[in-house]
C-alpha cells in the first residue's frame, strides 16, 4: 500500500476504517446507488484526519488500497493518490459537525430524479412519514423534516458556501441533495449513516410516488 500514515495514526485504525468504507461501498454499489464510479465515502480518523475513497474507482470493487488519508482541508496526506473531487464537502461536515464521523454520498436513480423534481423549491419537505424517525434526533412523524436541494456546480467552494449558509442559519441539517446529482448524509457511526441513507432513499421514493399518483 502506498499510503504512509503519520505516527499519530495506528495502522490498525486506518485499516479498520478503510475496510468499513469498502464494505459499505460494495453494498451500496450492489444496490445500484453508485453508477459509473460515482459516489464517495469517508470516515473520520481523528480531529485532523479522515479516510476517503480515491477518485474514479469502481465502488463495487474497493479494497484497502482504494482508500486514502486526507486532512480536514481535503489535502492528501502520505500518498500521491487523488481524493474524490468532492472531498471538501466531506471535510466540511467533519469541521462543522464535530460529533459526526461518517459521510456517505451516493447517486441513486431515486436521489437523482428527486433532486431535479424538488430543485425549484430548493427543499424537500418530509412530513407524516413514520420512517422520518430513522433520522437521529427525529422522534415523530408529525414534525417536518427539510432536506435542502442545492444547485449543482463543479466549483466546490460554491457548494461549500451553500451548505455553510444553511448551517449558519441554525436550521437542522441531516442531509442535502444536489440538483441532478445525488445526496449527502452523515452520522455518528457507519450504522447510523447507513440508516439515514436508506431512510432518505425510501422517503424520497415515497414522495415521488405520491406526486405521480396524485397528479
Ligand atoms: Zn457526486
PDB file of C-alpha atoms and ligand atoms in Angstrom:
ATOM      1  CA  UNK A   1       0.000   0.000   0.000  1.00  0.00           C
ATOM      2  CA  UNK A   2       1.406   3.408  -0.966  1.00  0.00           C
ATOM      3  CA  UNK A   3      -0.322   5.121   1.928  1.00  0.00           C
ATOM      4  CA  UNK A   4       2.160   6.341   4.567  1.00  0.00           C
ATOM      5  CA  UNK A   5       0.499   7.141   7.866  1.00  0.00           C
ATOM      6  CA  UNK A   6       1.596   9.816  10.344  1.00  0.00           C
ATOM      7  CA  UNK A   7       2.980   8.249  13.517  1.00  0.00           C
ATOM      8  CA  UNK A   8      -0.083   9.504  15.423  1.00  0.00           C
ATOM      9  CA  UNK A   9      -2.400   7.176  13.453  1.00  0.00           C
ATOM     10  CA  UNK A  10      -2.301   3.461  14.260  1.00  0.00           C
ATOM     11  CA  UNK A  11      -2.192   1.332  11.072  1.00  0.00           C
ATOM     12  CA  UNK A  12      -4.885  -0.912  12.566  1.00  0.00           C
ATOM     13  CA  UNK A  13      -7.231   2.047  12.969  1.00  0.00           C
ATOM     14  CA  UNK A  14      -6.744   3.177   9.378  1.00  0.00           C
ATOM     15  CA  UNK A  15      -7.181  -0.390   8.111  1.00  0.00           C
ATOM     16  CA  UNK A  16     -10.377  -0.806  10.125  1.00  0.00           C
ATOM     17  CA  UNK A  17     -11.853   2.417   8.710  1.00  0.00           C
ATOM     18  CA  UNK A  18     -10.741   1.568   5.168  1.00  0.00           C
ATOM     19  CA  UNK A  19     -12.410  -1.843   5.429  1.00  0.00           C
ATOM     20  CA  UNK A  20     -15.624  -0.295   6.781  1.00  0.00           C
ATOM     21  CA  UNK A  21     -15.718   2.167   3.867  1.00  0.00           C
ATOM     22  CA  UNK A  22     -15.009  -0.560   1.303  1.00  0.00           C
ATOM     23  CA  UNK A  23     -17.704  -2.824   2.792  1.00  0.00           C
ATOM     24  CA  UNK A  24     -20.326  -0.064   2.742  1.00  0.00           C
ATOM     25  CA  UNK A  25     -19.338   0.957  -0.789  1.00  0.00           C
ATOM     26  CA  UNK A  26     -19.686  -2.623  -2.034  1.00  0.00           C
ATOM     27  CA  UNK A  27     -23.168  -2.955  -0.587  1.00  0.00           C
ATOM     28  CA  UNK A  28     -24.314   0.422  -1.898  1.00  0.00           C
ATOM     29  CA  UNK A  29     -22.862  -0.386  -5.324  1.00  0.00           C
ATOM     30  CA  UNK A  30     -24.809  -3.649  -5.299  1.00  0.00           C
ATOM     31  CA  UNK A  31     -27.963  -1.646  -4.617  1.00  0.00           C
ATOM     32  CA  UNK A  32     -27.183   0.361  -7.775  1.00  0.00           C
ATOM     33  CA  UNK A  33     -26.621   3.640  -5.944  1.00  0.00           C
ATOM     34  CA  UNK A  34     -23.054   4.287  -7.231  1.00  0.00           C
ATOM     35  CA  UNK A  35     -23.291   4.075 -11.058  1.00  0.00           C
ATOM     36  CA  UNK A  36     -20.204   4.512 -13.259  1.00  0.00           C
ATOM     37  CA  UNK A  37     -17.612   5.030 -10.455  1.00  0.00           C
ATOM     38  CA  UNK A  38     -19.649   7.910  -8.981  1.00  0.00           C
ATOM     39  CA  UNK A  39     -20.254   8.451  -5.261  1.00  0.00           C
ATOM     40  CA  UNK A  40     -17.749   8.826  -2.443  1.00  0.00           C
ATOM     41  CA  UNK A  41     -17.458   7.741   1.153  1.00  0.00           C
ATOM     42  CA  UNK A  42     -15.404   8.804   4.147  1.00  0.00           C
ATOM     43  CA  UNK A  43     -14.846   8.204   7.854  1.00  0.00           C
ATOM     44  CA  UNK A  44     -13.195  10.402  10.426  1.00  0.00           C
ATOM     45  CA  UNK A  45      -9.893   9.062  11.776  1.00  0.00           C
ATOM     46  CA  UNK A  46      -9.178  11.782  14.357  1.00  0.00           C
ATOM     47  CA  UNK A  47      -9.693  15.529  14.808  1.00  0.00           C
ATOM     48  CA  UNK A  48      -7.344  16.327  11.896  1.00  0.00           C
ATOM     49  CA  UNK A  49      -7.735  13.394   9.510  1.00  0.00           C
ATOM     50  CA  UNK A  50     -10.286  11.357   7.612  1.00  0.00           C
ATOM     51  CA  UNK A  51     -10.150   8.318   5.325  1.00  0.00           C
ATOM     52  CA  UNK A  52     -11.848   8.769   1.945  1.00  0.00           C
ATOM     53  CA  UNK A  53     -12.313   6.885  -1.315  1.00  0.00           C
ATOM     54  CA  UNK A  54      -9.728   7.602  -4.035  1.00  0.00           C
ATOM     55  CA  UNK A  55     -11.210   9.342  -7.094  1.00  0.00           C
ATOM     56  CA  UNK A  56     -12.585   7.335 -10.001  1.00  0.00           C
ATOM     57  CA  UNK A  57     -12.558   3.789  -8.605  1.00  0.00           C
ATOM     58  CA  UNK A  58     -15.394   1.300  -9.119  1.00  0.00           C
ATOM     59  CA  UNK A  59     -17.226   1.473  -5.799  1.00  0.00           C
ATOM     60  CA  UNK A  60     -18.305  -2.159  -6.064  1.00  0.00           C
ATOM     61  CA  UNK A  61     -14.691  -3.374  -6.046  1.00  0.00           C
ATOM     62  CA  UNK A  62     -12.930  -1.295  -3.411  1.00  0.00           C
ATOM     63  CA  UNK A  63     -10.191  -2.701  -1.232  1.00  0.00           C
ATOM     64  CA  UNK A  64      -7.988  -1.098   1.416  1.00  0.00           C
ATOM     65  CA  UNK A  65      -5.713   0.333  -1.301  1.00  0.00           C
ATOM     66  CA  UNK A  66      -8.581   2.354  -2.713  1.00  0.00           C
ATOM     67  CA  UNK A  67      -8.940   4.386   0.486  1.00  0.00           C
ATOM     68  CA  UNK A  68      -6.591   7.283   1.303  1.00  0.00           C
ATOM     69  CA  UNK A  69      -5.849   9.669   4.134  1.00  0.00           C
ATOM     70  CA  UNK A  70      -6.715  13.395   3.932  1.00  0.00           C
ATOM     71  CA  UNK A  71      -6.523  16.310   6.309  1.00  0.00           C
ATOM     72  CA  UNK A  72      -9.572  18.368   7.255  1.00  0.00           C
ATOM     73  CA  UNK A  73      -8.938  20.727   4.332  1.00  0.00           C
ATOM     74  CA  UNK A  74      -9.175  17.884   1.832  1.00  0.00           C
ATOM     75  CA  UNK A  75      -5.441  17.608   1.120  1.00  0.00           C
ATOM     76  CA  UNK A  76      -3.869  14.174   0.596  1.00  0.00           C
ATOM     77  CA  UNK A  77      -1.667  13.042   3.496  1.00  0.00           C
ATOM     78  CA  UNK A  78       1.138  10.484   2.949  1.00  0.00           C
ATOM     79  CA  UNK A  79       0.044   9.477  -0.548  1.00  0.00           C
ATOM     80  CA  UNK A  80       0.236  10.648  -4.151  1.00  0.00           C
ATOM     81  CA  UNK A  81      -3.343   9.448  -4.730  1.00  0.00           C
ATOM     82  CA  UNK A  82      -6.038  11.949  -5.626  1.00  0.00           C
ATOM     83  CA  UNK A  83      -9.081  12.133  -3.360  1.00  0.00           C
ATOM     84  CA  UNK A  84     -12.597  12.491  -4.735  1.00  0.00           C
ATOM     85  CA  UNK A  85     -13.334  15.817  -6.423  1.00  0.00           C
ATOM     86  CA  UNK A  86     -15.999  16.404  -3.781  1.00  0.00           C
ATOM     87  CA  UNK A  87     -13.708  15.859  -0.803  1.00  0.00           C
ATOM     88  CA  UNK A  88     -14.308  19.381   0.534  1.00  0.00           C
ATOM     89  CA  UNK A  89     -17.964  18.526   1.116  1.00  0.00           C
ATOM     90  CA  UNK A  90     -16.874  15.684   3.395  1.00  0.00           C
ATOM     91  CA  UNK A  91     -14.310  17.668   5.379  1.00  0.00           C
ATOM     92  CA  UNK A  92     -16.818  20.498   5.772  1.00  0.00           C
ATOM     93  CA  UNK A  93     -19.148  18.159   7.661  1.00  0.00           C
ATOM     94  CA  UNK A  94     -16.320  16.937   9.917  1.00  0.00           C
ATOM     95  CA  UNK A  95     -15.226  20.500  10.643  1.00  0.00           C
ATOM     96  CA  UNK A  96     -18.685  21.942  11.247  1.00  0.00           C
ATOM     97  CA  UNK A  97     -20.306  18.945  12.963  1.00  0.00           C
ATOM     98  CA  UNK A  98     -17.621  17.505  15.263  1.00  0.00           C
ATOM     99  CA  UNK A  99     -19.926  14.742  16.546  1.00  0.00           C
ATOM    100  CA  UNK A 100     -20.251  13.311  13.009  1.00  0.00           C
ATOM    101  CA  UNK A 101     -17.811  10.574  11.987  1.00  0.00           C
ATOM    102  CA  UNK A 102     -19.069   9.194   8.672  1.00  0.00           C
ATOM    103  CA  UNK A 103     -20.171  10.872   5.417  1.00  0.00           C
ATOM    104  CA  UNK A 104     -21.821   8.913   2.598  1.00  0.00           C
ATOM    105  CA  UNK A 105     -22.585  10.364  -0.838  1.00  0.00           C
ATOM    106  CA  UNK A 106     -24.470   8.354  -3.467  1.00  0.00           C
ATOM    107  CA  UNK A 107     -26.119   8.922  -6.855  1.00  0.00           C
ATOM    108  CA  UNK A 108     -29.104   6.547  -6.929  1.00  0.00           C
ATOM    109  CA  UNK A 109     -31.794   6.959  -9.560  1.00  0.00           C
ATOM    110  CA  UNK A 110     -34.343   7.937  -6.891  1.00  0.00           C
ATOM    111  CA  UNK A 111     -31.971  10.520  -5.361  1.00  0.00           C
ATOM    112  CA  UNK A 112     -31.127  11.913  -8.797  1.00  0.00           C
ATOM    113  CA  UNK A 113     -34.732  12.243 -10.004  1.00  0.00           C
ATOM    114  CA  UNK A 114     -35.929  13.654  -6.668  1.00  0.00           C
ATOM    115  CA  UNK A 115     -33.178  16.265  -6.735  1.00  0.00           C
ATOM    116  CA  UNK A 116     -34.423  17.544 -10.103  1.00  0.00           C
ATOM    117  CA  UNK A 117     -38.107  17.358  -9.159  1.00  0.00           C
ATOM    118  CA  UNK A 118     -37.634  19.424  -5.986  1.00  0.00           C
ATOM    119  CA  UNK A 119     -34.861  21.739  -7.216  1.00  0.00           C
ATOM    120  CA  UNK A 120     -37.250  24.601  -7.973  1.00  0.00           C
ATOM    121  CA  UNK A 121     -38.499  24.533  -4.351  1.00  0.00           C
ATOM    122  CA  UNK A 122     -34.923  24.313  -3.061  1.00  0.00           C
ATOM    123  CA  UNK A 123     -36.078  21.824  -0.433  1.00  0.00           C
ATOM    124  CA  UNK A 124     -37.869  18.511   0.052  1.00  0.00           C
ATOM    125  CA  UNK A 125     -40.272  18.778   2.978  1.00  0.00           C
ATOM    126  CA  UNK A 126     -40.984  15.400   4.540  1.00  0.00           C
ATOM    127  CA  UNK A 127     -43.905  15.180   6.918  1.00  0.00           C
ATOM    128  CA  UNK A 128     -46.214  12.403   8.072  1.00  0.00           C
ATOM    129  CA  UNK A 129     -43.879   9.514   7.319  1.00  0.00           C
ATOM    130  CA  UNK A 130     -43.113   7.055  10.107  1.00  0.00           C
ATOM    131  CA  UNK A 131     -39.638   6.477   8.669  1.00  0.00           C
ATOM    132  CA  UNK A 132     -38.615  10.074   9.442  1.00  0.00           C
ATOM    133  CA  UNK A 133     -37.861   8.621  12.887  1.00  0.00           C
ATOM    134  CA  UNK A 134     -34.923   6.749  11.369  1.00  0.00           C
ATOM    135  CA  UNK A 135     -33.096  10.092  11.292  1.00  0.00           C
ATOM    136  CA  UNK A 136     -31.176  10.713  14.544  1.00  0.00           C
ATOM    137  CA  UNK A 137     -32.963  13.225  16.765  1.00  0.00           C
ATOM    138  CA  UNK A 138     -36.306  12.921  14.931  1.00  0.00           C
ATOM    139  CA  UNK A 139     -38.888  11.466  17.295  1.00  0.00           C
ATOM    140  CA  UNK A 140     -42.202  11.816  15.474  1.00  0.00           C
ATOM    141  CA  UNK A 141     -43.733  11.518  12.004  1.00  0.00           C
ATOM    142  CA  UNK A 142     -45.592  14.773  12.779  1.00  0.00           C
ATOM    143  CA  UNK A 143     -42.537  17.002  12.561  1.00  0.00           C
ATOM    144  CA  UNK A 144     -41.426  18.463   9.223  1.00  0.00           C
ATOM    145  CA  UNK A 145     -38.033  17.283   8.045  1.00  0.00           C
ATOM    146  CA  UNK A 146     -36.417  19.593   5.484  1.00  0.00           C
ATOM    147  CA  UNK A 147     -33.812  18.269   3.062  1.00  0.00           C
ATOM    148  CA  UNK A 148     -32.379  21.198   1.049  1.00  0.00           C
ATOM    149  CA  UNK A 149     -31.671  20.884  -2.671  1.00  0.00           C
ATOM    150  CA  UNK A 150     -28.649  22.932  -3.729  1.00  0.00           C
ATOM    151  CA  UNK A 151     -27.864  23.825  -7.371  1.00  0.00           C
ATOM    152  CA  UNK A 152     -25.139  21.648  -8.849  1.00  0.00           C
ATOM    153  CA  UNK A 153     -21.760  23.125  -9.735  1.00  0.00           C
ATOM    154  CA  UNK A 154     -18.298  21.718 -10.493  1.00  0.00           C
ATOM    155  CA  UNK A 155     -16.859  24.559  -8.420  1.00  0.00           C
ATOM    156  CA  UNK A 156     -16.774  23.071  -4.909  1.00  0.00           C
ATOM    157  CA  UNK A 157     -16.405  26.346  -2.950  1.00  0.00           C
ATOM    158  CA  UNK A 158     -19.873  27.380  -4.186  1.00  0.00           C
ATOM    159  CA  UNK A 159     -21.434  24.212  -2.831  1.00  0.00           C
ATOM    160  CA  UNK A 160     -19.485  24.517   0.409  1.00  0.00           C
ATOM    161  CA  UNK A 161     -20.811  28.091   0.781  1.00  0.00           C
ATOM    162  CA  UNK A 162     -24.396  26.965   0.299  1.00  0.00           C
ATOM    163  CA  UNK A 163     -24.062  24.266   2.941  1.00  0.00           C
ATOM    164  CA  UNK A 164     -22.368  26.769   5.277  1.00  0.00           C
ATOM    165  CA  UNK A 165     -25.219  29.244   4.775  1.00  0.00           C
ATOM    166  CA  UNK A 166     -27.824  26.627   5.717  1.00  0.00           C
ATOM    167  CA  UNK A 167     -25.846  25.595   8.817  1.00  0.00           C
ATOM    168  CA  UNK A 168     -25.234  29.251   9.757  1.00  0.00           C
ATOM    169  CA  UNK A 169     -28.992  29.891   9.649  1.00  0.00           C
ATOM    170  CA  UNK A 170     -29.316  27.426  12.543  1.00  0.00           C
ATOM    171  CA  UNK A 171     -31.750  25.121  10.728  1.00  0.00           C
ATOM    172  CA  UNK A 172     -31.201  21.411  11.372  1.00  0.00           C
ATOM    173  CA  UNK A 173     -29.313  19.627   8.608  1.00  0.00           C
ATOM    174  CA  UNK A 174     -29.271  15.829   8.369  1.00  0.00           C
ATOM    175  CA  UNK A 175     -28.666  15.563   4.624  1.00  0.00           C
ATOM    176  CA  UNK A 176     -28.822  17.517   1.398  1.00  0.00           C
ATOM    177  CA  UNK A 177     -29.485  16.856  -2.258  1.00  0.00           C
ATOM    178  CA  UNK A 178     -27.558  18.434  -5.140  1.00  0.00           C
ATOM    179  CA  UNK A 179     -29.672  19.106  -8.222  1.00  0.00           C
ATOM    180  CA  UNK A 180     -29.325  16.390 -10.865  1.00  0.00           C
ATOM    181  CA  UNK A 181     -26.561  14.810  -8.849  1.00  0.00           C
ATOM    182  CA  UNK A 182     -27.221  12.905  -5.627  1.00  0.00           C
ATOM    183  CA  UNK A 183     -27.411  13.002  -1.860  1.00  0.00           C
ATOM    184  CA  UNK A 184     -25.045  13.628   1.056  1.00  0.00           C
ATOM    185  CA  UNK A 185     -25.805  12.377   4.531  1.00  0.00           C
ATOM    186  CA  UNK A 186     -23.790  11.647   7.658  1.00  0.00           C
ATOM    187  CA  UNK A 187     -23.963  10.239  11.168  1.00  0.00           C
ATOM    188  CA  UNK A 188     -22.029   9.434  14.319  1.00  0.00           C
ATOM    189  CA  UNK A 189     -21.056   5.988  13.009  1.00  0.00           C
ATOM    190  CA  UNK A 190     -21.421   3.828   9.904  1.00  0.00           C
ATOM    191  CA  UNK A 191     -24.613   2.122  11.106  1.00  0.00           C
ATOM    192  CA  UNK A 192     -26.378   5.415  11.792  1.00  0.00           C
ATOM    193  CA  UNK A 193     -25.231   6.889   8.475  1.00  0.00           C
ATOM    194  CA  UNK A 194     -26.373   3.816   6.527  1.00  0.00           C
ATOM    195  CA  UNK A 195     -29.738   4.071   8.288  1.00  0.00           C
ATOM    196  CA  UNK A 196     -30.024   7.731   7.295  1.00  0.00           C
ATOM    197  CA  UNK A 197     -29.150   6.975   3.680  1.00  0.00           C
ATOM    198  CA  UNK A 198     -31.617   4.091   3.422  1.00  0.00           C
ATOM    199  CA  UNK A 199     -34.409   6.046   5.122  1.00  0.00           C
ATOM    200  CA  UNK A 200     -33.895   9.039   2.832  1.00  0.00           C
ATOM    201  CA  UNK A 201     -33.827   6.861  -0.279  1.00  0.00           C
ATOM    202  CA  UNK A 202     -37.126   5.315   0.834  1.00  0.00           C
ATOM    203  CA  UNK A 203     -38.742   8.644   1.774  1.00  0.00           C
ATOM    204  CA  UNK A 204     -37.722  10.340  -1.485  1.00  0.00           C
ATOM    205  CA  UNK A 205     -39.192   7.397  -3.393  1.00  0.00           C
ATOM    206  CA  UNK A 206     -42.432   7.706  -1.424  1.00  0.00           C
ATOM    207  CA  UNK A 207     -42.692  11.455  -2.107  1.00  0.00           C
ATOM    208  CA  UNK A 208     -42.204  10.875  -5.829  1.00  0.00           C
ATOM    209  CA  UNK A 209     -44.829   8.103  -5.877  1.00  0.00           C
ATOM    210  CA  UNK A 210     -47.270  10.407  -4.095  1.00  0.00           C
ATOM    211  CA  UNK A 211     -46.726  13.141  -6.689  1.00  0.00           C
ATOM    212  CA  UNK A 212     -47.175  10.677  -9.514  1.00  0.00           C
ATOM    213  CA  UNK A 213     -50.322   9.151  -8.079  1.00  0.00           C
ATOM    214  CA  UNK A 214     -51.987  12.377  -7.023  1.00  0.00           C
ATOM    215  CA  UNK A 215     -51.290  14.202 -10.304  1.00  0.00           C
TER     216      UNK A 215
HETATM  217 ZN1  LIG B   1     -21.175  13.194  -6.557  1.00  0.00          ZN
END
